[in-house]
Coordinates of C-alpha atoms in Angstrom, one line a residue:
M117 CA -21.3 -42.1 -15.1
R118 CA -21.3 -39.3 -12.5
H119 CA -20.4 -39.6 -8.8
I120 CA -22.6 -37.0 -7.1
A121 CA -24.4 -36.2 -3.8
G122 CA -28.0 -37.5 -4.0
I123 CA -30.7 -39.9 -3.0
C124 CA -32.3 -42.7 -5.1
W125 CA -35.0 -45.2 -4.7
P126 CA -36.5 -48.1 -6.6
H127 CA -40.0 -47.7 -7.9
E128 CA -41.1 -51.1 -6.8
A129 CA -39.7 -52.6 -3.7
T130 CA -40.9 -54.3 -0.5
V131 CA -37.7 -53.4 1.5
G132 CA -35.6 -50.3 1.3
H133 CA -32.1 -48.9 2.1
I134 CA -32.4 -45.4 3.5
T135 CA -29.9 -45.5 6.3
V136 CA -26.6 -44.8 4.6
A137 CA -22.9 -44.5 5.3
T138 CA -22.2 -42.4 2.2
R139 CA -24.0 -39.4 0.7
A140 CA -22.9 -40.0 -3.0
L141 CA -24.5 -41.8 -5.9
T142 CA -22.9 -43.2 -9.1
G143 CA -25.0 -43.3 -12.3
H144 CA -26.7 -41.4 -15.1
F145 CA -28.9 -38.6 -14.0
P146 CA -30.7 -36.6 -16.8
A147 CA -31.8 -33.8 -14.5
D148 CA -31.7 -32.6 -10.9
Q149 CA -34.6 -34.9 -10.0
G150 CA -36.8 -37.4 -11.7
D151 CA -37.8 -41.0 -12.1
D152 CA -35.5 -42.1 -14.9
A153 CA -32.0 -42.5 -13.3
L154 CA -29.7 -45.4 -14.0
V155 CA -27.8 -46.0 -10.8
A156 CA -24.8 -48.2 -10.3
C157 CA -25.2 -51.5 -8.3
V158 CA -23.7 -51.7 -4.8
L159 CA -23.2 -55.4 -4.2
V160 CA -22.3 -56.9 -0.8
A161 CA -21.8 -60.5 0.3
A162 CA -25.0 -62.0 1.5
G163 CA -24.2 -65.5 2.5
K164 CA -25.0 -68.5 0.2
Y165 CA -27.9 -70.0 -1.6
R166 CA -29.2 -73.4 -0.5
N167 CA -27.1 -75.1 -3.2
G168 CA -23.9 -73.5 -1.6
A169 CA -23.4 -70.9 -4.3
A170 CA -22.2 -67.5 -3.2
R171 CA -25.0 -64.9 -2.9
H172 CA -24.7 -61.1 -3.0
W173 CA -27.2 -58.3 -2.3
C174 CA -27.6 -55.1 -4.3
R175 CA -28.3 -52.2 -2.0
T176 CA -29.2 -50.0 -4.9
H177 CA -31.9 -52.1 -6.6
Q178 CA -32.8 -54.3 -3.6
T179 CA -32.4 -57.7 -5.1
Y180 CA -30.0 -60.7 -4.9
W181 CA -27.2 -61.6 -7.3
G182 CA -25.7 -65.0 -7.9
V183 CA -28.1 -67.3 -9.8
K184 CA -27.0 -69.0 -13.0
A185 CA -28.4 -66.1 -15.1
D186 CA -26.3 -63.6 -13.1
L187 CA -23.1 -65.7 -13.6
A188 CA -23.8 -66.0 -17.4
A189 CA -24.3 -62.2 -17.6
L190 CA -21.0 -61.7 -15.7
A191 CA -19.1 -64.0 -18.1
H192 CA -20.6 -62.2 -21.1
S193 CA -20.1 -58.6 -19.9
G194 CA -17.2 -58.9 -17.5
T195 CA -19.2 -56.7 -15.1
Q196 CA -20.9 -57.9 -11.9
R197 CA -24.3 -56.3 -11.7
C198 CA -27.7 -57.4 -10.6
A199 CA -30.6 -58.3 -12.8
R200 CA -32.3 -54.9 -12.1
H201 CA -29.3 -52.8 -13.1
A202 CA -31.0 -51.3 -16.1
G203 CA -34.2 -50.4 -14.1
K204 CA -35.1 -46.7 -14.0
M205 CA -35.0 -45.3 -10.4
G206 CA -36.4 -42.2 -8.7
Y207 CA -33.7 -39.7 -7.6
A208 CA -33.0 -36.3 -6.2
L209 CA -29.6 -34.7 -6.5
H210 CA -28.2 -32.3 -3.9
P211 CA -31.3 -32.8 -1.6
P212 CA -31.9 -30.6 1.5
V213 CA -30.0 -32.0 4.5
I214 CA -31.4 -31.2 7.9
D215 CA -29.1 -31.3 10.9
L216 CA -31.3 -32.3 13.8
A217 CA -28.6 -31.1 16.2
A218 CA -29.1 -27.5 14.9
C219 CA -32.9 -27.5 15.1
A220 CA -35.5 -26.9 17.8
K221 CA -38.3 -28.4 15.7
V222 CA -38.6 -30.2 12.3
T223 CA -41.8 -31.2 10.5
I224 CA -41.9 -33.4 7.4
S225 CA -45.1 -34.2 5.4
C226 CA -46.3 -35.5 2.1
A227 CA -47.7 -32.9 -0.3
A228 CA -50.7 -33.7 -2.4
S229 CA -48.5 -33.7 -5.5
G230 CA -46.4 -36.5 -4.1
A231 CA -43.5 -34.2 -3.2
M232 CA -42.4 -33.6 0.3
E233 CA -42.8 -30.4 2.4
F234 CA -40.5 -29.6 5.3
A235 CA -40.1 -26.9 7.9
S236 CA -37.4 -26.6 10.5
V237 CA -37.0 -24.2 13.4
P238 CA -33.3 -23.6 14.1
A239 CA -32.1 -23.7 17.7
A240 CA -30.5 -20.3 17.2
A241 CA -32.5 -17.2 16.2
Q242 CA -32.5 -17.1 12.4
A243 CA -34.9 -17.6 9.5
T244 CA -36.9 -20.8 9.5
P245 CA -35.8 -23.0 6.5
S246 CA -38.8 -24.6 4.7
G247 CA -39.7 -25.7 1.3
R248 CA -40.9 -28.5 -1.1
C249 CA -38.6 -31.2 -2.5
A250 CA -38.5 -34.6 -4.1
A251 CA -36.6 -36.1 -1.2
L252 CA -34.5 -34.9 1.7
A253 CA -32.0 -36.2 4.3
M254 CA -31.5 -35.9 8.0
C255 CA -28.2 -36.1 9.9
S256 CA -27.0 -35.1 13.4
S257 CA -23.7 -33.2 13.9
D258 CA -23.6 -33.7 17.6
T259 CA -22.7 -36.8 19.7
R260 CA -26.2 -38.3 19.5
A261 CA -25.8 -41.0 16.9
L262 CA -29.0 -41.4 14.8
F263 CA -28.7 -45.2 15.4
P264 CA -26.1 -46.1 18.1
G265 CA -23.7 -48.9 17.3
T266 CA -23.8 -48.3 13.5
D267 CA -21.9 -46.4 10.9
I268 CA -25.0 -44.5 9.8
I269 CA -24.3 -40.9 9.0
Q270 CA -27.5 -40.0 7.3
V271 CA -31.1 -41.1 6.8
N272 CA -32.6 -40.4 3.4
I273 CA -36.3 -39.6 3.5
T274 CA -37.6 -41.0 0.2
P275 CA -41.1 -40.7 -1.1
P276 CA -42.0 -44.4 -0.8
A277 CA -40.5 -44.6 2.7
L278 CA -42.5 -41.6 4.0
L279 CA -45.7 -42.8 2.3
A280 CA -45.3 -46.3 3.7
Y281 CA -44.7 -44.9 7.2
T282 CA -47.5 -42.4 7.3
R283 CA -50.0 -44.8 5.9
A284 CA -49.1 -47.6 8.4
R285 CA -49.4 -45.1 11.2
A286 CA -52.7 -43.7 10.0
S287 CA -54.2 -47.2 9.7
T288 CA -53.0 -48.0 13.3
Q289 CA -50.7 -50.8 12.2
A290 CA -48.3 -52.2 14.8
L291 CA -45.2 -50.0 14.1
G292 CA -41.7 -50.4 15.3
C293 CA -38.1 -50.6 14.1
V294 CA -36.2 -53.9 14.1
D295 CA -32.5 -54.0 13.7
C296 CA -30.9 -56.6 11.4
A297 CA -29.5 -59.5 13.3
R298 CA -26.5 -59.6 10.9
C299 CA -25.4 -56.0 10.3
G300 CA -27.4 -54.1 12.9
H301 CA -29.0 -51.6 10.4
P302 CA -32.6 -50.6 11.1
H303 CA -35.1 -52.2 8.7
L304 CA -37.5 -50.5 6.4
D305 CA -40.7 -52.2 5.1
L306 CA -42.2 -50.9 1.9
G307 CA -45.1 -52.0 -0.4
S308 CA -47.1 -54.9 0.8
F309 CA -44.8 -55.5 3.8
A310 CA -45.7 -52.0 5.1
Q311 CA -49.4 -52.9 5.0
T312 CA -49.4 -56.1 7.2
P313 CA -47.5 -56.6 10.4
H314 CA -45.1 -59.6 10.2
R315 CA -42.2 -61.1 12.2
R316 CA -39.6 -62.0 9.5
H317 CA -37.8 -59.1 8.0
Y318 CA -35.4 -58.9 5.0
C319 CA -32.5 -56.4 5.4
G320 CA -32.2 -53.7 2.8
N321 CA -28.6 -53.1 3.8
C322 CA -27.0 -56.5 3.7
G323 CA -29.8 -58.8 2.3
S324 CA -30.0 -61.0 5.4
D325 CA -33.3 -62.8 5.7
S326 CA -32.8 -64.2 9.3
T327 CA -34.1 -61.3 11.4
H328 CA -37.3 -61.9 13.4
S329 CA -39.1 -59.3 15.6
R330 CA -40.6 -60.4 18.9
A331 CA -44.1 -59.6 17.6
P332 CA -45.6 -58.9 14.2
M333 CA -44.9 -55.3 13.1
V334 CA -44.3 -52.9 10.3
S335 CA -40.7 -51.7 10.6
S336 CA -39.4 -48.3 9.7
P337 CA -36.4 -46.3 10.8
L338 CA -38.6 -43.2 10.6
Q339 CA -40.5 -44.6 13.6
A340 CA -37.2 -45.0 15.5
L341 CA -36.3 -41.4 14.7
A342 CA -39.7 -40.1 15.7
L343 CA -39.4 -41.7 19.1
R344 CA -35.7 -40.8 19.6
F345 CA -36.3 -37.2 18.7
A346 CA -39.8 -36.9 20.2
G347 CA -40.7 -33.2 20.6
L348 CA -38.2 -32.2 17.9
L349 CA -39.1 -34.3 14.9
T350 CA -42.7 -34.8 13.5
F351 CA -43.8 -36.7 10.5
A352 CA -47.2 -35.2 9.6

């Protein structure tokens, strides 16, 4: 397995984990980008099941670990991994990383092919970086934290996250960004959860299911970034 800078995403998920504290992935990657990566589980404690058994959350595959089948698999293999560990994932290695602190304007949009297009105007006089990519990341090298009070160093813009956000905005859904009541990370809705505003939100970072927004909404960290960096950052 390789430990390498990159971005990954599950093909089917209703919540996501794009606000990260590390830029590296561990897994098998057949190419520089694709939809067939095998990425290692990242399991964190996520409280207990109703029967009192310990529960964990896999940040990689966005599912819980700790039911009887998981314990039996652990006893057989000696490796703690979630039920989706063998599921193929989308990925992009060495993606473009945009430093918002060094830019005067950034535009990110979905291309007709499903790829992303981006253009950034540097704050200093130099060529304008632009291009097409499978996924990209944003960071900020100055003192303006992307999300104050967290250890987030980078936000990964994945195809499902960008698609869910732009579709929710285009359909005039109630958009916002709710922070997890347990770990403080901003929450990302995907799939059916990005199509209908709701109050209860499951955290893609720690697996907590106890966060409720004041009003029904579709939650996305991209909405928080668009508001925080209004005039600089645009999702088209």
